Coordinates of C-alpha atoms in Angstrom, one line a residue:
X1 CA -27.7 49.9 24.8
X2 CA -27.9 46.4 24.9
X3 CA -27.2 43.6 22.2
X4 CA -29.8 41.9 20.8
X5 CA -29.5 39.2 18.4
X6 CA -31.3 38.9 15.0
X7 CA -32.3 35.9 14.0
X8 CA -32.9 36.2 10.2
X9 CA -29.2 37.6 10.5
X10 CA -26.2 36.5 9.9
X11 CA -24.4 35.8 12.8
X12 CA -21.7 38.8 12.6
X13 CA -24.7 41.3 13.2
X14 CA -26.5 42.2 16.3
X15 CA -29.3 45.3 16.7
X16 CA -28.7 47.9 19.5
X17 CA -32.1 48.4 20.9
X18 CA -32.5 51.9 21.3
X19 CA -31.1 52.8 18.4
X20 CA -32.3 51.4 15.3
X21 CA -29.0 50.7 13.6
X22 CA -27.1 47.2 13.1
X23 CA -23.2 46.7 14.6
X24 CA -21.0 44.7 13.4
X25 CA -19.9 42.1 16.3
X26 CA -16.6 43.4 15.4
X27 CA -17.3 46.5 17.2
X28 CA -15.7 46.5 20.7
X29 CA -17.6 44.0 23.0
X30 CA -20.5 43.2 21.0
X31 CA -19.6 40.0 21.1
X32 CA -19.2 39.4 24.3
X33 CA -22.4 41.5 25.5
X34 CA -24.1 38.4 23.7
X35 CA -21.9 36.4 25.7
X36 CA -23.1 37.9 29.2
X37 CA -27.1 37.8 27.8
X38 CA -26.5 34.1 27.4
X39 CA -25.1 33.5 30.3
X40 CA -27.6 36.0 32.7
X41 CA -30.4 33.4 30.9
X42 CA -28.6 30.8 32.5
X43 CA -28.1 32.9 36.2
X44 CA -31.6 33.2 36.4
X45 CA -31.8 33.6 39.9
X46 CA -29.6 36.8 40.0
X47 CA -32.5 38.9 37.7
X48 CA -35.8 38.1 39.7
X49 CA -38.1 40.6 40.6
X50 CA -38.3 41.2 44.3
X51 CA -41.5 39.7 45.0
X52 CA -40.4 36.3 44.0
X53 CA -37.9 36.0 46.6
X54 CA -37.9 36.2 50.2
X55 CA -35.6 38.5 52.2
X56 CA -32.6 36.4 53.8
X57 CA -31.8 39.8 56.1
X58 CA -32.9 43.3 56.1
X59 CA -30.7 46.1 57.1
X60 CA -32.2 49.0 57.4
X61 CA -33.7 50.0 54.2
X62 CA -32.3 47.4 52.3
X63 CA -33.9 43.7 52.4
X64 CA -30.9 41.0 51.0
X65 CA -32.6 38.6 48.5
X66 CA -29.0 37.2 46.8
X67 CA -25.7 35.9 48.3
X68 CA -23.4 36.5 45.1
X69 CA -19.8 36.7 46.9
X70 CA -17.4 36.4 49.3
X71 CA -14.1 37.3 50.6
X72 CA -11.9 37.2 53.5
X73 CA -13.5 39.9 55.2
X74 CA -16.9 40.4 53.4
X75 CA -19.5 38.9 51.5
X76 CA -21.7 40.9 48.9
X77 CA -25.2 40.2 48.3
X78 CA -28.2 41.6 45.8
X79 CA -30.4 43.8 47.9
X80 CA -34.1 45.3 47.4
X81 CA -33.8 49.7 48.2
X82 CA -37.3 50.0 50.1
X83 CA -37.0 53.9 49.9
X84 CA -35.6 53.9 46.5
X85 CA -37.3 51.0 45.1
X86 CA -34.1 49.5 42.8
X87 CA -31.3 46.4 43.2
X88 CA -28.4 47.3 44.6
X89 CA -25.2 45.4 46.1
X90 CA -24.7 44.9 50.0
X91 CA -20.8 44.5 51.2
X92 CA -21.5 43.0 54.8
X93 CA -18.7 42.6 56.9
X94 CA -18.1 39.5 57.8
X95 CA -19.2 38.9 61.6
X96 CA -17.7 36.3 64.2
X97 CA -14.1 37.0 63.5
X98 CA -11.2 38.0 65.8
X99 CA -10.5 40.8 63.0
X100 CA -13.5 42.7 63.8
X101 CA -12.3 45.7 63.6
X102 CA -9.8 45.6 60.7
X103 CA -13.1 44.5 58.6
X104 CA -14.6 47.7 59.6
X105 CA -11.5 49.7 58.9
X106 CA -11.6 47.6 55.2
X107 CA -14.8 48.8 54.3
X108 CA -14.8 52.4 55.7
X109 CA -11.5 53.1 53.7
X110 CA -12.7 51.7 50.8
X111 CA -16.1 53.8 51.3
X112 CA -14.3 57.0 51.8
X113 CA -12.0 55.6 48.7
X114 CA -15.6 55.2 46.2
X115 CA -16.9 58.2 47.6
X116 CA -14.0 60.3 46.6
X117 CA -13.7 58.4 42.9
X118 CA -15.9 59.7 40.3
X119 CA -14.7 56.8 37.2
X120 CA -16.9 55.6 34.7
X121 CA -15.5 52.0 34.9
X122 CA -15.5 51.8 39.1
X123 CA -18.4 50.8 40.8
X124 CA -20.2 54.0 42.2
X125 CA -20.8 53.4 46.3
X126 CA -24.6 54.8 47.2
X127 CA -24.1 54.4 51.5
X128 CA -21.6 53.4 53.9
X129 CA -22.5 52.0 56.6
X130 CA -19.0 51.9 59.5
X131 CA -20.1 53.5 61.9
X132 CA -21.8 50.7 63.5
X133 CA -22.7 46.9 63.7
X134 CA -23.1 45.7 61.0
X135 CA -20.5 47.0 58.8
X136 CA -22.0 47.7 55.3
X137 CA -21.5 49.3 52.0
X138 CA -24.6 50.2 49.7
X139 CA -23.3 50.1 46.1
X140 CA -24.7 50.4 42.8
X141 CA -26.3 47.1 41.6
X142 CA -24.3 45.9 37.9
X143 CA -26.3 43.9 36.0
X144 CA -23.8 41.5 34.3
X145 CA -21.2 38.8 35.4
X146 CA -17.4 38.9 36.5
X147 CA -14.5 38.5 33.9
X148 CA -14.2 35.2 35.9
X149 CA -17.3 33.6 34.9
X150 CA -17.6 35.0 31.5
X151 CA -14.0 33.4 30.4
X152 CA -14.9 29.9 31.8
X153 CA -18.4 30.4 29.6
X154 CA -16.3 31.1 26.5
X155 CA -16.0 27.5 25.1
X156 CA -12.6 27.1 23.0
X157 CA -11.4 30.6 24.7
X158 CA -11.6 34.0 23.1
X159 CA -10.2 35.2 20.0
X160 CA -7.6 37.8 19.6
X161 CA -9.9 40.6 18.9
X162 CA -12.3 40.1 22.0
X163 CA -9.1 39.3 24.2
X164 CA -7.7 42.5 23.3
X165 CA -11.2 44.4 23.6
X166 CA -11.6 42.9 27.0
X167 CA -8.0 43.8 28.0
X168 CA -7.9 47.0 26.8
X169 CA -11.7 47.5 28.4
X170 CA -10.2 46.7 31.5
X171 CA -7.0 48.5 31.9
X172 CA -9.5 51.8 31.8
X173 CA -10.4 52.0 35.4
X174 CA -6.4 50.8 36.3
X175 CA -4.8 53.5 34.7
X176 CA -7.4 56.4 36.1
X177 CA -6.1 54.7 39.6
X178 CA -2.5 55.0 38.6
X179 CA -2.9 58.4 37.5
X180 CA -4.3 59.1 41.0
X181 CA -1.6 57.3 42.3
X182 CA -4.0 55.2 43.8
X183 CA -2.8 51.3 43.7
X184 CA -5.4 48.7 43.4
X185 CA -3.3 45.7 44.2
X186 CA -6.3 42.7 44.2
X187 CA -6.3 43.0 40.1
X188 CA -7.9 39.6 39.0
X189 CA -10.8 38.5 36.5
X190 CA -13.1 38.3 39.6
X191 CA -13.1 41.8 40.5
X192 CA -14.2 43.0 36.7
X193 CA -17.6 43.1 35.5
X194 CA -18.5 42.8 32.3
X195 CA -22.1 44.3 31.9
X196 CA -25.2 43.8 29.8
X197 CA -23.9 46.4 27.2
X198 CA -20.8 45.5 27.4
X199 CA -19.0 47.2 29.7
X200 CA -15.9 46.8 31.6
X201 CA -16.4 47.8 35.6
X202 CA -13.7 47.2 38.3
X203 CA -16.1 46.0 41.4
X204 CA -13.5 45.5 44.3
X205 CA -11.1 48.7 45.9
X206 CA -11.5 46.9 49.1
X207 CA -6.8 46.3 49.6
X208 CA -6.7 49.9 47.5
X209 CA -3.4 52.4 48.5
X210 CA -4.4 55.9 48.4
X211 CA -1.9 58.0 49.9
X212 CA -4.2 61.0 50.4
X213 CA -6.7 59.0 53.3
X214 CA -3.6 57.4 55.0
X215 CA -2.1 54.5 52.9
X216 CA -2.6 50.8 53.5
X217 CA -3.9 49.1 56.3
X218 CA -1.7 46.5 57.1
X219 CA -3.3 43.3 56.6
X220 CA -2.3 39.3 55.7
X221 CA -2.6 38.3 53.4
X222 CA -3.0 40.9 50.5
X223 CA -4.5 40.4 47.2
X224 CA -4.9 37.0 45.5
X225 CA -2.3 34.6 45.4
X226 CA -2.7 33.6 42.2
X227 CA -2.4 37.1 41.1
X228 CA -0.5 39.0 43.3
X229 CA 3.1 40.0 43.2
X230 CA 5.9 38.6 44.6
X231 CA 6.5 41.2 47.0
X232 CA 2.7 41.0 47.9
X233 CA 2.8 37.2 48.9
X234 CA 6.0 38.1 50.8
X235 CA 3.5 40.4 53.0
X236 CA 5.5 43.6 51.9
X237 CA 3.2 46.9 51.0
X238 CA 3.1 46.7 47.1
X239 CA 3.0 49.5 44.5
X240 CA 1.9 50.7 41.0
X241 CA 4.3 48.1 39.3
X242 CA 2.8 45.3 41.7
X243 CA -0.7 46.1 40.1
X244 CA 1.0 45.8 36.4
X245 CA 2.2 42.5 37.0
X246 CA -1.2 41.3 38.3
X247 CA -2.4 42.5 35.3
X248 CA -0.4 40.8 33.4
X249 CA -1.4 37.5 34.3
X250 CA -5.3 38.3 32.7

């Protein structure tokens, strides 16, 4: 459902559409599902309908309309499905670079990582494409903005309740990892999505350990500096408690 405000309201109350009942904004991430409405308003570019834009590429069936990120070894963009007829996010591998082929082995273990995940709060992968030129993942398309974004949109920073909603919202997809033994180790407010109904999503698996499809490939450097752990920025293979100290520092 998404949060609609009422006008004639009060402004603790919001309307689920769908539903025909009233929430408190004390429910978890009411609140901030008005936050990320406001701030889509203001993203307008991100929710146009495809024949207002022009392709920038196509690959295959997919015709890129957005650039929305980048990395050091990818960039994502909004795409159009031709066969399917829906959004969708593109991770291209970056091209030019004398790491060629440790982008491709980036994407196609973290492919063969989304493809084997079935969590509610991880982005769900729809295609890879690592076979050949160009590298590509097809994922599901989130309609929201990154934890990033929404906390600089939060003027005077967020309350104790919504901090703790947020945090909480966000551990979710961490421990389902953990219990996997899987270790995310790129944990920052960048790689969450908060969604139109206020959802948490963890976007990014793309440094991910899972010692089932071979462990780590090794890589410099690894996660964000301003997140990672010590042993991380001292280019040493991190674990579990490198990931809870990243998250720490939301």
């Amino acid at each position: 459902s998404i949060v609609e405000p009422i006008r004639d309201r009060p402004s603790g109350f919001a309307c689920v559409i769908g539903t025909g009942r009233e929430a408190s904004f004390e429910e978890p991430h009411y609140r901030l599902a008005e936050w990320v409405l406001l701030k889509l308003h203001s993203l307008r570019q991100i929710n146009v309908e495809r024949n207002e834009v022009s392709a920038l590429r196509t690959l295959g069936n997919y015709e890129l309309t957005h650039k929305i990120g980048e990395g050091g070894f990818s960039e994502v963009y909004i795409a159009y499905d031709l066969q399917q007829h829906q959004q969708v996010a593109i991770k291209l591998a970056r091209e030019n670079r004398s790491e060629d082929t440790l982008a491709r082995e980036i994407l196609n273990l973290e492919g063969r990582l989304l493809e084997k995940l079935k969590i509610p709060g991880i982005v769900k992968l729809i295609e890879s494409k690592t076979s050949t030129k160009p590298y590509f993942l097809v994922l599901e398309y989130i309609d929201g903005i990154d934890l990033k974004k929404t906390i600089q949109t939060v003027v005077g920073g967020f309350d104790l309740g919504d901090a703790l909603s947020l945090i909480y919202a966000a551990a979710e997809p961490v421990i389902a990892l953990h219990d996997l033994e899987i270790v995310q180790l790129d944990i920052k407010p960048a790689n969450f999505m908060l969604t139109r109904n206020g959802e948490i999503r963890l976007i990014d698996l793309s440094g991910a350990i899972d010692p089932t499809l071979g462990g780590a490939i090794k890589r410099v450097p690894i996660g964000t500096p301003e997140y990672a752990a010590p042993e991380l920025t001292q280019n040493n293979i991190g674990d579990i408690k490198s990931d809870v100290y990243s998250f720490g520092l939301l």
